Amino acid sequence: MNVSGNSPARKLVYWGSHYLMIGAFVVFALFPLYWLLKVSVTPNDILYTEGVRMWPSRTTWENYFFVLTQSNFPHYFLNSVIVAGTTAIVTTMVAAVTGYSFSRFAFRGKMIIVALMLITQMFPLVMLIAPIFKILAPLGLTDSLTGLIIVYTAFNVPFATFLMQSFFDGIPKDLEEAAMIDGNTRFQAFRRIILPLTLPGVAATLGFVFTAAWSELLFALMLVSSESASTFPVGLLSFVSKFSVDFGQMMAAGVLALIPACAFFLLIQRYLVQGLTAGAVKG
Amino acid sequence: MDGGKSVTTAMQAGKLPVERRGVISRRLSGILEPYLYVSPALILIIAVMLMPLVLGLSYAFRDIRILNPFSGGFVGTAHFQTLITDDAFLGALVNTAWWTFGSLLFQFTLGLILALLLNRDFLGRRLVQALVFLPWAVPTFLSGLNWAWMFNPVVGPLPHWFTALGLMETPFNILSDPDLAMWGPIVANIWFGIPFFAITLLAALQSIPKELYEAAAIDGATTRQQFISITLPFLAPTIAITLMLRTIWIANFADLIVVMTNGGPADSTQIVASYIFTQAFRRLDFGYASAIAAVLLVLLLAYALGVIALRRAMTHADS
């Protein structure tokens, strides 16, 4: 049985079905995104007549042109960039110092804090919607980008901390001990020696938090009511429910919303390729 | 009082030799330093997650409606009594089970198959890996909208394909059919969630020592025997923990449903998480929403504890 398993015919069948199944997964993963792109470049007048064609007979950029110049989407886009960008930077800074202390110090109450952070990953965030609204409203932080940034930062800090901690754990302690003997304080050693070595980890954390904040919908819907503070998900959703007619424009807006997330995905991959240990040896 | 004490300590410290003073202040800052590093995260989590959690639990026993200035009083267990007879809530409970286990079964099975396929070396593997993991990077609101469009007979191909296959008589939108609507968000969730299982299971697969397979092959074990006696036992811990975590996450994951169907038609896709959101967001009834949330929290805790107890019992029986 084992011998026949190595015969050329069986091998051909095995690899044939292997590639066939891989192909099916790739098609399933990419087809919806391809369709989004296809409808976004289809001219309005042939959208319905050529509804199921794989590629339209004519293409146009007018949907993109409309979304970028005639609609509120550039404004939503800017709001989302501000919220997701600030959240990513603040979260990563907070997570870096917390992750560093988890990695390097043994202190009283550490286990309680770690357990607390783990538990926050388990409970349903939907149940915080009403109380957070009640807390933020008197502070004037509903309907504001600042309020969203604070909420998103708190939600993302636990996971980002564990992520950063795992990167710090990969760096030998001798490095900052040597720097401290040379007269640096621990924080200086952390900032000048350790943090630069974890740049790939910092990039991964930034990318992860940015994508999470960029995608968040329910809290953005609940906490923001005005057009001027709407983020991209809220803007796109209200657009859909108000005038569910212009599919070409909505899909063009969808493609635009996809770009930052995919760009960050590629950025993370690029940094993750550089090995952590390689950096530590060089330092 | 406190100030006076610290002044005398400072004076005593002043009399100490310079190097000893350095040692003391360094020690003191050494003790305080970790807390200083942890404090921003701790303050954020307490203020934005723990306080609201406690507050939310107290809301469950109060009458809190945003548009009613006279609300705010304690109502005892009135919300919970309403809940027991609330058909929409009971329906949402059944839908949550449907939604969670329907999504989980396919996400896990397909994710495992994908991880096994990617664990073999083949031409173009790196490119394929980047492509099949891409849905995970797509913002959830966008995957929801995108799948809603795919199911729409006007711009989406799916209803036309179903018709061509004989599954439908004429192309229609399954999202507006109460009997079928739940499959829409489930399919979107499967698409979105396969990469998570594939990534974690692939990492676990790659940590299995190759020598084990070589030794098994020498002993004459077939591929299937190797899979059952080597691969599965090595994957078991990863499978157990990811299945449990994903169950909780999916049960809480209302975004796709809010975007694609908003719980409709006729509450047929309303899960508990989206019902909480609807109560808080549309009716602004924070008290009732919090009562539902408290029940959901208890149910999920019971589920997690049940799974952990089951695992412990099973590992006990093994050894």
XYZ file of C-alpha atoms in Angstrom:
602
model
C 0.000 0.000 0.000
C 2.794 2.334 0.945
C 4.766 1.348 -2.170
C 1.843 1.959 -4.493
C 1.420 5.328 -2.756
C 4.626 6.436 -4.431
C 3.672 5.354 -7.967
C 3.652 8.209 -10.536
C -0.063 7.835 -11.286
C -1.040 8.157 -7.659
C 1.302 11.082 -7.221
C -0.309 12.819 -10.191
C -3.785 12.271 -8.767
C -2.628 13.464 -5.339
C -1.019 16.693 -6.570
C -3.796 17.254 -9.088
C -6.418 17.223 -6.358
C -4.105 19.238 -4.083
C -3.869 22.075 -6.613
C -7.572 21.791 -7.416
C -8.515 22.292 -3.770
C -5.986 25.109 -3.311
C -7.466 26.739 -6.411
C -10.979 26.471 -4.970
C -9.846 28.204 -1.760
C -8.143 31.006 -3.693
C -11.257 31.567 -5.838
C -13.528 31.577 -2.775
C -11.245 34.074 -1.008
C -10.804 36.452 -3.937
C -14.047 36.286 -5.916
C -16.095 38.622 -3.652
C -13.315 41.223 -3.790
C -13.056 40.821 -7.553
C -16.814 41.370 -7.853
C -16.593 44.532 -5.744
C -13.963 45.871 -8.119
C -15.925 44.800 -11.196
C -19.161 46.556 -10.249
C -17.239 49.681 -9.193
C -15.887 50.153 -12.726
C -19.136 49.227 -14.540
C -20.953 52.200 -16.130
C -24.415 52.746 -14.655
C -26.357 52.242 -17.878
C -25.129 48.661 -18.393
C -24.983 47.677 -14.689
C -28.351 45.877 -14.775
C -28.281 44.529 -18.327
C -24.845 42.991 -17.786
C -25.484 42.065 -14.148
C -23.942 38.580 -14.257
C -21.219 39.100 -16.850
C -17.723 38.381 -15.548
C -16.352 41.640 -16.954
C -18.395 44.572 -18.359
C -18.132 45.421 -22.059
C -17.144 48.999 -21.119
C -15.434 50.290 -17.982
C -15.456 53.712 -16.354
C -13.846 55.623 -13.491
C -16.873 57.892 -13.046
C -18.015 56.112 -9.853
C -14.652 56.819 -8.227
C -14.692 60.357 -9.539
C -18.154 60.933 -8.071
C -17.282 59.433 -4.668
C -14.085 61.486 -4.396
C -15.490 64.829 -5.542
C -19.289 64.899 -5.076
C -19.922 62.977 -1.857
C -19.110 63.107 1.851
C -16.798 60.125 1.593
C -13.504 62.049 1.549
C -14.629 63.547 4.853
C -15.533 60.129 6.335
C -12.239 58.823 5.020
C -10.321 61.616 6.782
C -12.218 60.999 10.042
C -11.381 57.304 9.857
C -7.719 58.019 9.143
C -7.578 60.350 12.182
C -9.377 57.898 14.493
C -7.604 54.716 13.335
C -4.189 56.418 13.060
C -4.318 58.057 16.512
C -5.716 54.896 18.102
C -2.923 52.822 16.548
C -0.162 55.168 17.750
C -1.509 55.694 21.303
C -2.376 52.006 21.758
C 1.052 50.889 20.588
C 2.800 53.338 22.955
C 0.722 52.212 25.944
C 1.069 48.541 24.960
C 4.846 48.892 24.503
C 5.524 50.097 28.069
C 2.998 47.642 29.569
C 4.285 44.722 27.498
C 7.850 45.653 28.468
C 7.015 45.636 32.185
C 5.236 42.250 31.818
C 8.300 40.886 30.051
C 11.006 42.257 32.382
C 9.627 42.834 35.891
C 8.281 40.530 38.559
C 6.042 42.659 40.743
C 3.229 42.325 43.240
C -0.176 42.214 41.563
C 1.230 41.334 38.124
C -0.788 38.124 37.840
C -3.980 39.983 38.739
C -3.373 42.581 36.030
C -2.560 39.896 33.437
C -5.699 37.950 34.394
C -7.763 41.147 34.191
C -6.527 41.801 30.668
C -7.248 38.207 29.625
C -10.801 38.425 30.956
C -11.517 41.609 28.985
C -10.839 39.553 25.841
C -13.651 37.184 26.754
C -16.620 39.338 27.582
C -19.045 40.725 25.019
C -18.220 44.313 24.054
C -21.848 44.894 22.952
C -22.849 44.931 26.607
C -20.636 47.980 27.171
C -22.451 50.047 24.544
C -25.147 51.501 26.812
C -22.954 52.237 29.888
C -20.149 53.764 27.793
C -22.688 56.043 26.117
C -23.982 57.082 29.557
C -20.454 57.797 30.831
C -19.246 59.689 27.764
C -22.372 61.812 27.170
C -21.964 64.196 30.159
C -18.250 64.569 29.326
C -19.129 65.799 25.837
C -17.293 62.841 24.335
C -20.197 61.395 22.366
C -20.389 62.564 18.786
C -16.669 63.302 18.906
C -13.633 61.666 17.386
C -11.768 61.951 20.718
C -14.389 59.778 22.432
C -14.030 57.105 19.761
C -10.226 57.186 20.057
C -10.373 56.700 23.856
C -12.808 53.781 23.577
C -10.900 52.050 20.762
C -7.575 52.505 22.558
C -8.899 50.832 25.713
C -10.412 47.939 23.701
C -7.193 47.248 21.821
C -4.644 47.708 24.624
C -4.942 44.180 26.136
C -4.276 42.269 22.922
C -1.611 44.744 21.779
C 0.120 44.369 25.156
C 0.337 40.577 24.843
C 1.604 40.984 21.279
C 4.324 43.451 22.338
C 5.255 41.305 25.337
C 5.936 38.335 23.053
C 8.311 40.486 20.998
C 10.155 41.752 24.111
C 10.437 38.182 25.409
C 12.459 37.376 22.280
C 15.149 39.936 23.127
C 17.931 38.974 25.583
C 17.965 40.870 28.902
C 21.751 41.355 28.704
C 21.272 44.136 26.165
C 19.623 46.641 28.478
C 21.623 45.495 31.491
C 24.787 46.417 29.584
C 23.284 49.811 28.716
C 22.350 50.418 32.364
C 25.912 49.656 33.488
C 27.015 52.297 30.972
C 24.971 54.849 32.973
C 21.575 54.836 31.267
C 18.413 54.636 33.331
C 16.176 51.670 32.561
C 13.740 53.815 30.625
C 16.563 55.252 28.511
C 17.823 51.723 27.835
C 14.286 50.678 26.888
C 13.829 53.627 24.541
C 17.277 53.667 22.915
C 18.210 49.969 22.767
C 15.201 47.686 23.186
C 12.451 49.561 21.345
C 14.462 49.960 18.093
C 15.086 46.202 18.125
C 11.362 45.496 18.280
C 10.485 47.742 15.303
C 8.981 44.787 13.382
C 6.813 44.063 16.433
C 5.852 47.726 16.709
C 4.875 47.735 13.025
C 2.811 44.566 13.419
C 1.021 46.016 16.452
C 0.394 49.333 14.680
C -1.020 47.502 11.664
C -3.184 45.230 13.753
C -4.709 48.049 15.826
C -5.156 50.309 12.803
C -7.158 47.638 10.973
C -9.277 46.927 14.053
C -10.089 50.616 14.584
C -10.659 51.158 10.862
C -13.278 48.371 10.797
C -15.143 49.090 14.024
C -18.817 49.745 13.386
C -21.161 49.276 16.371
C -19.566 51.760 18.786
C -19.055 54.265 15.976
C -22.778 53.957 15.123
C -23.854 54.327 18.739
C -21.518 57.111 19.865
C -21.599 59.311 16.760
C -24.742 60.872 15.338
C -23.574 63.795 13.210
C -22.265 63.604 9.660
C -19.192 65.638 10.590
C -17.874 63.040 13.062
C -18.896 59.943 11.087
C -16.230 57.383 10.283
C -16.095 55.442 7.047
C -18.112 52.373 8.175
C -20.922 54.572 9.539
C -20.894 56.786 6.464
C -21.048 53.846 4.085
C -23.793 52.130 6.073
C -25.998 55.223 6.325
C -25.454 55.785 2.599
C -26.627 52.235 1.895
C -29.732 52.416 4.052
C -30.741 55.862 2.818
C -30.378 55.528 -0.937
C -29.913 51.901 -1.798
C -29.812 52.634 -5.486
C -26.367 53.504 -6.721
C -24.426 50.276 -6.424
C -21.539 51.443 -8.591
C -20.791 54.402 -6.318
C -21.174 52.370 -3.126
C -18.818 49.697 -4.396
C -16.301 52.323 -5.479
C -16.455 53.670 -1.908
C -16.032 50.077 -0.680
C -12.900 49.585 -2.767
C -11.513 52.837 -1.311
C -12.238 51.581 2.233
C -10.396 48.369 1.415
C -7.157 50.085 0.380
C -5.785 51.138 3.822
C -6.549 47.737 5.363
C -4.793 45.862 2.554
C -1.891 48.317 2.549
C -1.351 47.670 6.267
C -1.614 43.928 5.688
C 1.257 44.136 3.198
C 3.258 46.438 5.504
C 2.991 43.961 8.382
C 4.137 41.107 6.135
C 7.182 43.094 4.974
C 8.321 43.786 8.550
C 7.529 40.341 9.869
C 9.896 38.804 7.322
C 12.898 40.321 9.109
C 13.694 37.947 11.937
C 13.638 39.223 15.492
C 16.738 37.275 16.508
C 18.682 38.579 13.517
C 18.099 42.130 14.787
C 19.139 41.256 18.343
C 22.394 39.669 17.201
C 23.270 42.733 15.146
C 22.545 45.065 18.103
C 1.108 64.384 59.158
C 2.232 62.576 56.105
C 4.107 65.636 54.903
C 5.998 65.945 58.194
C 7.040 62.340 58.031
C 8.393 62.645 54.541
C 10.300 65.781 55.523
C 12.101 63.929 58.324
C 12.843 61.030 55.983
C 14.215 63.485 53.490
C 16.363 65.080 56.203
C 17.654 61.691 57.273
C 18.346 60.877 53.667
C 20.271 64.150 53.426
C 22.604 63.017 56.200
C 23.377 59.745 54.464
C 26.527 59.359 52.386
C 25.929 60.214 48.755
C 26.283 56.710 47.353
C 23.865 55.194 49.892
C 21.269 57.818 49.091
C 21.630 56.808 45.443
C 21.060 53.174 46.341
C 17.904 53.963 48.301
C 16.314 56.158 45.659
C 17.237 53.636 42.994
C 15.637 50.862 45.050
C 12.498 52.897 45.623
C 12.171 53.747 41.957
C 12.938 50.117 41.174
C 9.884 49.091 43.180
C 7.664 51.767 41.695
C 8.917 51.495 38.118
C 6.801 48.520 36.926
C 3.620 50.160 38.247
C 4.513 53.345 36.399
C 4.784 51.381 33.141
C 1.524 49.510 33.710
C -0.563 52.456 34.939
C -1.716 53.979 31.592
C -3.063 50.638 30.387
C -4.616 49.883 33.754
C -6.349 53.258 34.005
C -7.764 52.897 30.480
C -9.050 49.383 31.055
C -10.638 50.230 34.399
C -12.262 53.432 33.111
C -13.489 52.211 29.721
C -14.108 48.504 30.294
C -14.481 47.568 33.958
C -16.454 50.572 35.185
C -18.945 50.300 32.307
C -19.231 46.564 32.966
C -20.184 47.116 36.610
C -22.429 50.022 35.645
C -24.067 47.870 32.957
C -24.812 45.149 35.481
C -26.461 47.730 37.745
C -28.517 49.076 34.789
C -30.017 45.605 34.415
C -31.972 46.294 37.611
C -32.907 49.874 36.773
C -35.256 51.647 34.412
C -32.949 53.589 32.114
C -34.401 55.059 28.970
C -32.500 57.896 27.345
C -35.521 59.787 26.044
C -37.471 59.526 29.308
C -36.295 62.069 31.931
C -38.308 60.321 34.679
C -36.529 57.015 34.241
C -33.621 55.936 36.436
C -35.374 54.224 39.348
C -34.760 50.688 40.559
C -37.093 48.084 39.124
C -35.656 44.966 40.756
C -35.872 41.921 38.534
C -38.630 43.342 36.333
C -36.422 43.336 33.198
C -35.587 39.676 33.710
C -39.257 38.797 34.163
C -40.057 40.557 30.884
C -37.157 38.729 29.272
C -38.537 35.270 30.056
C -41.720 36.038 28.153
C -40.054 38.066 25.370
C -40.520 35.961 22.232
C -38.016 38.066 20.305
C -35.383 37.274 22.926
C -36.165 33.561 22.973
C -36.025 33.530 19.174
C -32.690 35.366 19.342
C -31.331 32.673 21.672
C -32.169 29.939 19.155
C -30.748 32.056 16.319
C -27.536 32.613 18.286
C -27.001 28.855 18.574
C -27.700 28.464 14.844
C -25.435 31.325 13.859
C -22.578 30.305 16.161
C -22.411 26.596 15.426
C -23.262 26.945 11.713
C -20.420 29.432 11.249
C -18.024 27.553 13.513
C -18.488 24.134 11.873
C -17.607 25.395 8.375
C -14.928 27.867 9.495
C -13.158 25.122 11.409
C -13.489 22.295 8.855
C -12.467 24.436 5.899
C -9.725 26.164 7.941
C -8.277 22.772 8.923
C -8.328 21.537 5.313
C -6.627 24.760 4.164
C -3.962 24.471 6.882
C -3.244 20.850 5.857
C -2.982 21.896 2.189
C -0.617 24.769 3.017
C 1.539 22.554 5.240
C 2.899 20.823 2.107
C 5.620 22.530 0.102
C 4.441 23.380 -3.414
C 5.070 25.867 -6.182
C 3.658 29.333 -5.397
C 2.868 28.504 -1.775
C 3.844 31.934 -0.405
C 1.637 33.762 -2.901
C -1.298 31.419 -2.267
C -0.901 31.903 1.484
C -1.039 35.707 1.168
C -4.122 35.483 -1.078
C -6.202 33.035 0.959
C -5.514 34.958 4.181
C -6.641 38.252 2.620
C -10.348 38.041 3.700
C -9.142 38.320 7.290
C -7.742 41.808 6.498
C -11.004 43.044 4.953
C -12.936 45.325 7.357
C -15.981 43.423 8.667
C -18.527 46.078 7.712
C -17.198 45.872 4.173
C -17.322 42.077 3.980
C -20.905 42.316 5.246
C -21.902 44.870 2.629
C -20.016 43.033 -0.082
C -21.775 39.725 0.634
C -25.136 41.498 0.869
C -24.464 42.826 -2.635
C -23.397 39.369 -3.832
C -26.754 37.953 -2.704
C -28.674 40.780 -4.363
C -30.118 39.593 -7.720
C -29.698 43.068 -9.222
C -25.918 43.322 -8.941
C -24.845 39.973 -7.495
C -24.149 36.757 -9.374
C -25.131 34.293 -6.622
C -28.941 34.195 -7.135
C -28.403 33.689 -10.876
C -26.026 30.814 -10.231
C -28.450 29.226 -7.775
C -31.159 29.487 -10.443
C -28.897 27.941 -13.074
C -28.176 25.064 -10.695
C -31.909 24.561 -10.179
C -31.829 25.572 -6.504
C -34.136 28.546 -7.185
C -36.971 28.934 -9.651
C -36.247 32.591 -10.268
C -33.360 34.666 -8.885
C -34.335 36.223 -5.541
C -32.527 37.645 -2.550
C -32.218 35.038 0.216
C -31.607 37.871 2.710
C -35.269 38.857 2.411
C -36.559 35.313 2.896
C -37.136 34.607 6.630
C -36.415 30.885 6.179
C -33.100 31.335 4.392
C -31.838 34.765 5.514
C -29.552 33.409 8.252
C -27.414 31.659 5.627
C -26.337 35.032 4.216
C -24.447 36.263 7.300
C -23.239 32.709 7.994
C -21.632 32.449 4.532
C -20.023 35.891 4.993
C -18.760 34.814 8.417
C -17.302 31.577 7.006
C -15.508 33.571 4.309
C -14.161 35.993 6.905
C -13.226 33.365 9.526
C -11.469 30.575 7.576
C -8.088 32.404 7.637
C -8.102 32.589 11.452
C -8.324 28.798 11.838
C -5.958 28.218 8.913
C -3.296 30.514 10.433
C -3.441 29.102 13.965
C -3.686 25.459 12.830
C -0.884 25.915 10.282
C 1.368 27.285 13.046
C 0.531 24.246 15.185
C 1.139 21.854 12.255
C 4.562 23.328 11.588
C 5.621 22.769 15.196
C 5.168 18.966 14.892
C 8.638 17.314 14.701
C 9.220 15.821 11.221
C 11.057 12.806 12.743
C 7.757 11.475 14.090
C 6.382 11.038 10.565
C 9.640 9.507 9.341
C 9.665 6.979 12.167
C 5.982 6.147 11.545
C 6.636 5.682 7.818
C 9.476 3.260 8.584
C 7.109 1.305 10.818
C 4.740 1.053 7.828
C 2.013 3.441 8.986
C -0.288 4.715 6.211
C -0.943 8.419 5.699
C -4.319 8.058 7.360
C -2.814 6.244 10.357
C -0.148 8.964 10.652
C -2.845 11.633 10.582
C -4.854 9.948 13.350
C -1.967 8.933 15.609
C 0.421 11.908 15.145
C -1.246 14.968 13.582
C -4.539 14.991 15.473
C -3.094 14.476 18.980
C -0.582 17.277 18.350
C -3.310 19.611 17.082
C -5.781 18.756 19.845
C -4.735 21.451 22.378
C -4.775 24.196 19.709
C -8.123 22.970 18.383
C -9.662 22.931 21.866
C -8.604 26.460 22.809
C -9.372 28.073 19.422
C -12.792 26.410 19.205
C -13.737 27.686 22.645
C -12.491 31.234 22.018
C -14.096 31.401 18.585
C -17.446 30.184 19.938
C -17.510 33.112 22.357
C -16.330 35.614 19.753
C -18.828 34.501 17.111
C -21.718 34.502 19.603
C -20.822 38.135 20.393
C -20.160 39.131 16.797
C -23.120 41.233 15.682
C -21.461 43.404 13.010
C -22.144 41.180 9.996
C -25.790 40.720 10.959
C -26.369 44.422 11.652
C -24.860 45.290 8.270
C -26.468 42.556 6.154
C -29.979 42.104 7.546
C -30.263 44.263 10.677
C -31.870 41.280 12.381
C -34.669 41.014 9.842
C -36.718 39.967 8.009
C -39.183 39.534 10.903
C -36.371 38.976 13.474
C -35.329 35.800 11.637
C -31.628 36.690 11.839
C -31.724 38.486 15.199
C -29.052 37.035 17.526
C -28.724 38.036 21.182
C -25.775 40.359 20.497
C -27.596 42.203 17.709
C -30.757 42.312 19.863
C -28.785 44.088 22.619
C -27.558 46.577 20.058
C -31.059 47.135 18.669
C -32.511 47.737 22.151
C -29.780 50.229 23.040
C -29.421 51.931 19.666
C -32.970 52.088 18.286
C -35.196 52.023 21.381
C -32.620 53.694 23.657
C -33.804 51.345 26.419
C -30.483 50.926 28.207
C -31.963 49.099 31.195
C -33.483 46.300 29.155
C -30.433 46.103 26.860
C -28.215 45.671 29.931
C -30.453 42.929 31.305
C -30.111 40.999 28.032
C -26.348 41.599 28.111
C -26.124 40.235 31.666
C -27.950 37.057 30.600
C -25.616 36.669 27.599
C -22.578 37.082 29.861
C -23.843 34.404 32.252
C -24.607 32.007 29.380
C -21.151 32.451 27.834
C -19.445 32.021 31.212
C -21.439 28.837 31.792
C -20.429 27.609 28.332
C -16.717 28.335 28.937
C -16.751 26.668 32.366
C -18.650 23.690 30.928
C -16.083 23.212 28.154
C -13.179 23.492 30.616
C -14.807 20.955 32.975
C -15.459 18.594 30.059
C -11.832 18.822 28.918
C -10.577 18.157 32.411
C -12.845 15.110 32.710
C -11.662 13.795 29.337
C -7.925 14.234 30.023
C -8.532 12.561 33.384
C -10.166 9.575 31.700
C -7.226 9.293 29.282
C -4.557 9.085 31.959
